[in-house]
Coordinates of C-alpha atoms and ligand atoms in Angstrom, one line a residue:
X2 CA 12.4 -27.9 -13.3
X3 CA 13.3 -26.0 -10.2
X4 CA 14.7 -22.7 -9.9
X5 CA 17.2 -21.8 -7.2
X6 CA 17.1 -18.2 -6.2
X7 CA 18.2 -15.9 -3.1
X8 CA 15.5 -14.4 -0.8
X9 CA 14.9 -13.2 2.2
X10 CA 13.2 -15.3 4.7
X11 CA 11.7 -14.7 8.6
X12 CA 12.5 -18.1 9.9
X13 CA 10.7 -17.2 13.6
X14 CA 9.0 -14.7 15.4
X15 CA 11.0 -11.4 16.0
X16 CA 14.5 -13.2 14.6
X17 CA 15.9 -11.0 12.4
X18 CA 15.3 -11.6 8.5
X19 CA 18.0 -13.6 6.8
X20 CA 18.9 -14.5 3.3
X21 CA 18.5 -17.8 2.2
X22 CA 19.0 -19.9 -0.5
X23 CA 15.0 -21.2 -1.6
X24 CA 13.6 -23.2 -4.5
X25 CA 11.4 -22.2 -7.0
X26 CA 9.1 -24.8 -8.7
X27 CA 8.3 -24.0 -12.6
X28 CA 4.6 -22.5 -13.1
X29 CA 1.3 -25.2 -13.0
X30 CA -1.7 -24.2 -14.4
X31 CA -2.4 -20.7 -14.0
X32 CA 0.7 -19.8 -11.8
X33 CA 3.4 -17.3 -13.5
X34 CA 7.0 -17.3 -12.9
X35 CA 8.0 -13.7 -12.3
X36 CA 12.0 -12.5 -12.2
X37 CA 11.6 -9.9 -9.8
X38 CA 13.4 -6.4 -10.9
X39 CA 12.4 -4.4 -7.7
X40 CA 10.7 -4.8 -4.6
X41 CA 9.5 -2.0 -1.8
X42 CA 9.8 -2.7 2.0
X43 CA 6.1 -2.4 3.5
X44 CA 4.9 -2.2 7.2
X45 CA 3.5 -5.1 6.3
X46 CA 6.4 -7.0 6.0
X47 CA 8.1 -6.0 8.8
X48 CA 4.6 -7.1 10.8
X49 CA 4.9 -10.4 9.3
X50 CA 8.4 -10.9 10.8
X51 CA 7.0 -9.6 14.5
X52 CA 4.1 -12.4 14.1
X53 CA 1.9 -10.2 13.9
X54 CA 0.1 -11.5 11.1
X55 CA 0.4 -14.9 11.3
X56 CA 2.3 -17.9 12.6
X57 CA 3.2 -19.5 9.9
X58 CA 7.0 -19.4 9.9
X59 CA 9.0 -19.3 7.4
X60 CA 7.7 -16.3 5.6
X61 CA 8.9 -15.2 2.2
X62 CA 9.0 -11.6 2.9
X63 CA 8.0 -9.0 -0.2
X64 CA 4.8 -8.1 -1.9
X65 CA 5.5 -4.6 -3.6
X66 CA 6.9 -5.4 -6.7
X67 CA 7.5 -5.7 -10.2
X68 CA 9.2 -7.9 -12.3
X69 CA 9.8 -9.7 -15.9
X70 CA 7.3 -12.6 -16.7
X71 CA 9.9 -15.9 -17.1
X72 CA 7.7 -18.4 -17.7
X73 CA 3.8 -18.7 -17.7
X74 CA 1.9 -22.3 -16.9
X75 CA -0.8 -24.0 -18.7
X76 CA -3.8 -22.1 -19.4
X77 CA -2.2 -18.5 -18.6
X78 CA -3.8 -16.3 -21.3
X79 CA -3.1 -12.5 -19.5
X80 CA 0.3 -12.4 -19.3
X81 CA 3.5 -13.9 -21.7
X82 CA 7.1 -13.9 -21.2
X83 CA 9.3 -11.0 -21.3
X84 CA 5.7 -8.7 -20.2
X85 CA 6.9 -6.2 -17.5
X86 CA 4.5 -6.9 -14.7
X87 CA 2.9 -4.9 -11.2
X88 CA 2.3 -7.7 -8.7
X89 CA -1.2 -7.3 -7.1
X90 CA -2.0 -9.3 -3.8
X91 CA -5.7 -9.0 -4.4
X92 CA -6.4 -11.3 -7.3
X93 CA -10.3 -12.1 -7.3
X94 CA -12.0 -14.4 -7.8
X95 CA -14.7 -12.5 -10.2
X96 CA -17.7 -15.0 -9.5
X97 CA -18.8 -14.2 -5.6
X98 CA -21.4 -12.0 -4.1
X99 CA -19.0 -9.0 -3.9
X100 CA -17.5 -9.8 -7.4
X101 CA -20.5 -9.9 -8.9
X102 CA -22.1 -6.4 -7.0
X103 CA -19.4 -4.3 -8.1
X104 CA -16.7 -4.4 -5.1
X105 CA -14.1 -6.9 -6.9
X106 CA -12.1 -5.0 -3.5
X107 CA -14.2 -6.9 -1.2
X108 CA -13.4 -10.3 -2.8
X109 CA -12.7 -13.0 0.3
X110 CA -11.9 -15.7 -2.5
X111 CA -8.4 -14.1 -3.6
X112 CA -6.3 -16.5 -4.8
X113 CA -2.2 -17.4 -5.2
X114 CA 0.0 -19.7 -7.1
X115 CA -1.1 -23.3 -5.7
X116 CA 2.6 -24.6 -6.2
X117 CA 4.6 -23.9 -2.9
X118 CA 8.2 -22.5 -2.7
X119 CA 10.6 -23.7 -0.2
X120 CA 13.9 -23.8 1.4
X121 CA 16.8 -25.5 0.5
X122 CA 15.6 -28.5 2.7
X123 CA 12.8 -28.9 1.6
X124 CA 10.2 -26.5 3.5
X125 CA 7.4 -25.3 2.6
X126 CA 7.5 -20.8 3.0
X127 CA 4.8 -19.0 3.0
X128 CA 5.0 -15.7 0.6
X129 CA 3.9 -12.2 2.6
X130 CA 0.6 -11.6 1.2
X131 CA 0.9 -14.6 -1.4
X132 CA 3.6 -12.9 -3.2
X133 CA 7.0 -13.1 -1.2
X134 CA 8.9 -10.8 -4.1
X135 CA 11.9 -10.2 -1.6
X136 CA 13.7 -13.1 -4.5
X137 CA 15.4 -13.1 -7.4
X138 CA 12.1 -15.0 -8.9
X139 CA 8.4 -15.7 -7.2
X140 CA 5.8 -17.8 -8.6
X141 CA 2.2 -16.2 -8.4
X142 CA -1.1 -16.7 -9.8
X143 CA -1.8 -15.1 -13.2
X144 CA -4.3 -12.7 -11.4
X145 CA -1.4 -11.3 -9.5
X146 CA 0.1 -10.2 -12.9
X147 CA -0.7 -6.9 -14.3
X148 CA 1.3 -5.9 -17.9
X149 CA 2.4 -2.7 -17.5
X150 CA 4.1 0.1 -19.9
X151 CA 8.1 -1.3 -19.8
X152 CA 9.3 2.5 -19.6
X153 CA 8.4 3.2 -16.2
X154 CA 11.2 2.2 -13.6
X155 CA 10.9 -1.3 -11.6
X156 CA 11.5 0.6 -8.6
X157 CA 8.3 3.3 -9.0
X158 CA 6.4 0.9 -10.7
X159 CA 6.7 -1.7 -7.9
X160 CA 5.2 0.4 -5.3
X161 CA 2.1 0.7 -7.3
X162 CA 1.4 -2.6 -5.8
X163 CA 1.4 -1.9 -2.1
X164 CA 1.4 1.4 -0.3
X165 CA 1.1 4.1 -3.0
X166 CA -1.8 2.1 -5.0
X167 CA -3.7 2.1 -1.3
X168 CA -3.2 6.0 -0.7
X169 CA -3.7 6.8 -4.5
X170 CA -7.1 5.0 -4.6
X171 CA -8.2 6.6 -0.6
X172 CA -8.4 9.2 -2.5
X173 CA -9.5 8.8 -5.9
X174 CA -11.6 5.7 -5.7
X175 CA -12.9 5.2 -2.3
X176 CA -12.6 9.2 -1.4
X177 CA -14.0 10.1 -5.0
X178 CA -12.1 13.7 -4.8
X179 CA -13.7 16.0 -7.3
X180 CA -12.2 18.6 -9.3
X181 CA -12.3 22.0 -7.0
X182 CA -12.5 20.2 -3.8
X183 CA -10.7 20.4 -0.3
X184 CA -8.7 17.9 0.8
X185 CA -7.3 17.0 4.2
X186 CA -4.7 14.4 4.9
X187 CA -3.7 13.2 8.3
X188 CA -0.2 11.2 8.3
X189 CA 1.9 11.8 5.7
X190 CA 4.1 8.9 5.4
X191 CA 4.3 6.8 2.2
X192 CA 0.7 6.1 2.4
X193 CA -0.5 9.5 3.4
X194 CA 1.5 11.5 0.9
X195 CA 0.7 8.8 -2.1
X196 CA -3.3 10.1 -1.3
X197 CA -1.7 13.8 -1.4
X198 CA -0.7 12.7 -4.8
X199 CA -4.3 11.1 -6.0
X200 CA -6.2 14.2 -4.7
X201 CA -3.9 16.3 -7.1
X202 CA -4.4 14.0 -10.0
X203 CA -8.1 14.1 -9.6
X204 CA -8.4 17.8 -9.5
X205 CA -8.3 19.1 -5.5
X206 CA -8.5 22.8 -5.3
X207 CA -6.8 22.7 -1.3
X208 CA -4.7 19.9 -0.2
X209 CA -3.9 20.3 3.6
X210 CA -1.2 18.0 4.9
X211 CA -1.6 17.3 8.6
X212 CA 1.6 15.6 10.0
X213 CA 3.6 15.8 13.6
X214 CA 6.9 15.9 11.9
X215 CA 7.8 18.9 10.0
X216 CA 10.1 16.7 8.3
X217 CA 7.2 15.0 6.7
X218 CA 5.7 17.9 5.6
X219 CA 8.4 18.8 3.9
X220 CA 7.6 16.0 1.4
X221 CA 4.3 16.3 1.4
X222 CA 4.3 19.8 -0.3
X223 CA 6.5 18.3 -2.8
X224 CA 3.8 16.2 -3.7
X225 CA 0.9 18.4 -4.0
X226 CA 0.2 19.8 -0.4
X227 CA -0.8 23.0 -0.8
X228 CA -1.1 24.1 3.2
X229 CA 0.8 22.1 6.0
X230 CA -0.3 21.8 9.3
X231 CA 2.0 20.2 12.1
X232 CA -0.5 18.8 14.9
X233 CA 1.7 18.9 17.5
X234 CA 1.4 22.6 17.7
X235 CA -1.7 23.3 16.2
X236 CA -4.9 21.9 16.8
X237 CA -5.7 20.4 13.3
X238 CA -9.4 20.6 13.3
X239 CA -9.4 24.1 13.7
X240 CA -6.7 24.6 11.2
X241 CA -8.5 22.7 8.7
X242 CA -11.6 24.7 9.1
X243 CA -9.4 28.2 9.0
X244 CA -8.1 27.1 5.7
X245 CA -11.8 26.7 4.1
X246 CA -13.4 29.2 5.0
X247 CA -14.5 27.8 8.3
X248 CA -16.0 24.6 7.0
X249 CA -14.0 21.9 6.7
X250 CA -12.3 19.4 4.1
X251 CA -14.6 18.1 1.6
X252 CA -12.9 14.7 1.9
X253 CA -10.6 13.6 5.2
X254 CA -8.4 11.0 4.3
X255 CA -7.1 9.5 7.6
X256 CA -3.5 7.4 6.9
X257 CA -2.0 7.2 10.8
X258 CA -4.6 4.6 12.7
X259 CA -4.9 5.5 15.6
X260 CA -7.8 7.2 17.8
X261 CA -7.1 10.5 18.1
X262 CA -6.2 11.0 14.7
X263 CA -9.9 9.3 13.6
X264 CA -11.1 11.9 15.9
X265 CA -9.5 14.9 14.2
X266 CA -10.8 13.0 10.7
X267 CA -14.4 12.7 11.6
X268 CA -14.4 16.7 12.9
X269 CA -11.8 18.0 10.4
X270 CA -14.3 17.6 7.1
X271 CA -17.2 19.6 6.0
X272 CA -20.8 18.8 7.0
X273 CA -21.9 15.9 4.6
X274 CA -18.2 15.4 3.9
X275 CA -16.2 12.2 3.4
X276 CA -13.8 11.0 6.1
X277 CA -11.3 7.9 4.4
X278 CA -9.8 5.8 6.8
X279 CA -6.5 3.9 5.1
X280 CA -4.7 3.7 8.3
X281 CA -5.3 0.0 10.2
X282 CA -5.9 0.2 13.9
X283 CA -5.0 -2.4 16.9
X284 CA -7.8 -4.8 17.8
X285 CA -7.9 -2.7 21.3
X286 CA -8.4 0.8 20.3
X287 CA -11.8 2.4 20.0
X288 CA -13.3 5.8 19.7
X289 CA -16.5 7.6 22.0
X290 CA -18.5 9.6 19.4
X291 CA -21.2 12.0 20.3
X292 CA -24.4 10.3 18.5
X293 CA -25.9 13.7 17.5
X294 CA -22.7 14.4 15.8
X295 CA -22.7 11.5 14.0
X296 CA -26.6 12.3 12.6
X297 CA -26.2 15.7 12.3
X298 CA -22.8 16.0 10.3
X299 CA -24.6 14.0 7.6
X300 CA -21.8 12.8 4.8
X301 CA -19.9 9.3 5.3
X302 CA -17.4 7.5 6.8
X303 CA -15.6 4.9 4.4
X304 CA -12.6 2.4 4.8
X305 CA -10.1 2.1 2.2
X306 CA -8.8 -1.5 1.1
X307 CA -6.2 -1.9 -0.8
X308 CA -7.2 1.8 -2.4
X309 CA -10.5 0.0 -3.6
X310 CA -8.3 -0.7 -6.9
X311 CA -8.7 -2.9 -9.9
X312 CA -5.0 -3.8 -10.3
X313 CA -5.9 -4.2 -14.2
X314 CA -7.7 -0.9 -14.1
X315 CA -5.6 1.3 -12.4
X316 CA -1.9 -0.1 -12.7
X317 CA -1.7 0.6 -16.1
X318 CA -3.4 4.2 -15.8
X319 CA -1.6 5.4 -13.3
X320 CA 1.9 4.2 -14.9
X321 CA 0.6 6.6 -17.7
X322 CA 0.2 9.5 -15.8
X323 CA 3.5 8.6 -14.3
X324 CA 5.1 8.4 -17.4
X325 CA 3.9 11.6 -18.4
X326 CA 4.8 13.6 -16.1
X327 CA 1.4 13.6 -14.0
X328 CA 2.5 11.5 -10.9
X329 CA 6.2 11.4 -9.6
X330 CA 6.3 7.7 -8.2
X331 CA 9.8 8.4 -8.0
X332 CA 9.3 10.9 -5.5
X333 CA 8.4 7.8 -2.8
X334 CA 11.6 5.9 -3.3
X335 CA 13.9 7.6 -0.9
X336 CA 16.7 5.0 -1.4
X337 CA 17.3 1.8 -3.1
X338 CA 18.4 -0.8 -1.6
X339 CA 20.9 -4.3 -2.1
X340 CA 19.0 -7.5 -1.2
X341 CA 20.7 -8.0 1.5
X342 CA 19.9 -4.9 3.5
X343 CA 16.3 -5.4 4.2
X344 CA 17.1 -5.8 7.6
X345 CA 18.7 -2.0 8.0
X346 CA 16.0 -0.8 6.1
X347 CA 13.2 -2.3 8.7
X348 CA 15.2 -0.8 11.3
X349 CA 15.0 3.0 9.1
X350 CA 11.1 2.6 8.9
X351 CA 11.1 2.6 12.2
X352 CA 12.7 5.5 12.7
X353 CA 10.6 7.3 10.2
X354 CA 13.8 8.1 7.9
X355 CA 12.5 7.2 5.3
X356 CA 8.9 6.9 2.6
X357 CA 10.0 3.7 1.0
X358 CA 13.4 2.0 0.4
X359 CA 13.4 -0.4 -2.3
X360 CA 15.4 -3.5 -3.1
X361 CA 16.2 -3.4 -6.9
X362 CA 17.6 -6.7 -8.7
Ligands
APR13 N1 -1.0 12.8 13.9 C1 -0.6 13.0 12.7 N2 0.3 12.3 12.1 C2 0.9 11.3 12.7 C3 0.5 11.0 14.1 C4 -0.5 11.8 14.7 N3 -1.0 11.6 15.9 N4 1.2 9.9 14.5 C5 2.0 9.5 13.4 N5 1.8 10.4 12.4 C6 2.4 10.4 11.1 C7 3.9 10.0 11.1 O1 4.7 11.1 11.4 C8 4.1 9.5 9.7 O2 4.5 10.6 8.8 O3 1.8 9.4 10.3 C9 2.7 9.0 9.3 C10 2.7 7.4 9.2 O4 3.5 7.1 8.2 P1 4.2 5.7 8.0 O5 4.6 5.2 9.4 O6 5.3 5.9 7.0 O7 3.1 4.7 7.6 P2 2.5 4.5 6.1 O8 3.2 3.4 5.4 O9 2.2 5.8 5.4 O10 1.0 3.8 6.5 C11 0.1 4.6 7.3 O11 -1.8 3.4 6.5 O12 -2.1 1.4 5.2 C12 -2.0 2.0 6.5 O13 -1.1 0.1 7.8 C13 -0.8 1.4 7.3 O14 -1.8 2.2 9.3 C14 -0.8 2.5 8.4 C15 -1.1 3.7 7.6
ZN14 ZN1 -14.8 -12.6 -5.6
ZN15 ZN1 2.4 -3.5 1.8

């Protein structure tokens, strides 16, 4: 049996998104048939569309979501129908080198559902980041599938799969803030203020937000800020080391990507401090460093991926926090959003209006 569903495809580079008509093929072995109940809109799929991350046209944009599990192919033991589910878009593969050392996060062997969805003539889409929730239903693998508690909202729960899960885990995985210590966060978008958010849950005696809009720092302090600076007036480094007693941040989380603000990350945190870098840079940009100030800070410099979570791990923990009152998720849905206006809400990402808009079912 087939499915027949609406969605929201990129038929060609830089066309805008439309919504389409596409067919959904029942779960194979180890695939899952997920009725989507919200979805967030992500950089990411807004890069897809530009071409930016690859050429295969049509995409199936979509890949922050959660859903209802429909139907479940042969062989699927971790998930049954009517679980309410976190799509992940790292499911590994639990057998290769990194597997098997501990950094599941590092895992080159992800897989998807095997099946492929298409349009209504017949072809074949590929789904953003093997997921392509932007649809009434998606077919994923089983790995993609994590149960979650069915009180949490779709919409806060689906953006544990994307963004917030990636700021979140900057800070508490890959950062491994400790109770009582500083934390600095340049760029507080989605991303930035969603590791604002980790370093309060794990304990963070100063949380510095460092953005160039005031408008983001706003939010920020409603998420556990505790000082703001705005870069564009002040020079952050300096600000940061003012505000601990002239040392600098235990742990730097950096969530903008771009030079300068690597810069004010590497200088900003204590000697043998952390710096975090979440946010990607272009294949162009690069950064001069002084070699005795890398030796002689001491500490480390770590990239982020994906949060450096374990979807099974932390999904379901950090829906209980949510759920008791430990973590507003709902804080990073700044509007919700019909199907059909992905397109408008590309275009207020842009602009910066908003931390996520999400399409709910
Ligand atoms: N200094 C400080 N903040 C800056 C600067 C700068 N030079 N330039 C931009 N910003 C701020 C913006 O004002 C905004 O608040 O960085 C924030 C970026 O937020 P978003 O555009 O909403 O991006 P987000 O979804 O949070 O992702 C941030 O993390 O995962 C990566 O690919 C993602 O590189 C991106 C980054
Ligand atoms: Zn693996
Ligand atoms: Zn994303």
């Amino acid at each position: 049996m087939t499915h027949q569903v609406r969605a929201v495809v990129a038929r060609s580079k830089g066309a805008p998104v439309s919504l389409e008509t596409i067919v959904v093929p029942d779960p194979g072995p180890g695939e899952v048939l997920v009725k989507i109940e919200a979805c967030g809109v992500c950089h990411t799929d807004l890069h897809y569309r530009e071409g930016g991350i690859s050429d295969d046209f049509p995409f199936l944009l979509g890949h922050e979501a959660a859903g209802v599990v429909e139907s479940v192919g042969e062989g699927v033991t971790e998930v049954a129908p009517g679980d309410f589910v976190i799509l992940n878009w790292r499911a590994v593969c639990g057998q290769c080198r990194a597997c098997l050392r501990g950094r599941p996060w590092y895992c080159f062997n992800t897989h998807n559902a095997k099946q492929k969805m298409t349009l209504a003539d017949g072809t074949e889409l590929s789904p953003a980041l093997g997921i392509g929730a932007f649809a009434e239903k998606t077919l994923v693998a089983a790995g993609q599938c994590t149960k979650v508690d069915r009180a949490a909202s779709a919409a806060a729960a689906g953006l544990l799969g994307c963004g917030v899960m990636a700021g979140i885990g900057a800070a508490i995985n890959t950062g491994q803030v400790g109770r009582g210590d500083s934390v600095a966060v340049i760029g507080c978008g989605g991303v930035g203020d969603a590791a604002i958010a980790g370093a309060r849950l794990a304990g963070a005696a100063r949380i510095i937000a460092v953005d160039i809009d005031d408008r983001k720092l706003a939010t920020a302090r409603k998420l556990g800020a505790t000082h703001t600076v705005n870069s564009k007036e002040t020079d952050p480094v300096e600000a940061v080391r003012e505000l601990t007693g002239g040392f600098g941040a235990d742990v730097v989380i950096e969530a903008v990507g771009r030079p300068e603000t690597y810069r004010q990350a590497f200088y900003a945190r204590d000697l043998a401090g952390t710096v975090v870098l979440v946010g990607v840079p272009t294949p162009e940009m690069k950064l001069e460093l002084p070699l005795l100030d890398v030796f002689g800070r001491g500490g480390s410099l770590k990239s982020s991926w994906y949060g450096d979570c374990l979807p099974s791990r932390d999904f379901p923990m950090l829906i209980d926090l949510h759920l008791q009152g430990r973590l507003d998720l709902d804080a990073f849905v700044t509007e919700t959003i019909a199907l059909d206006d992905v397109e408008k809400a590309f275009e207020r990402m842009h602009h910066g209006d908003v931390l996520r808009s999400v399409v709910v079912f």
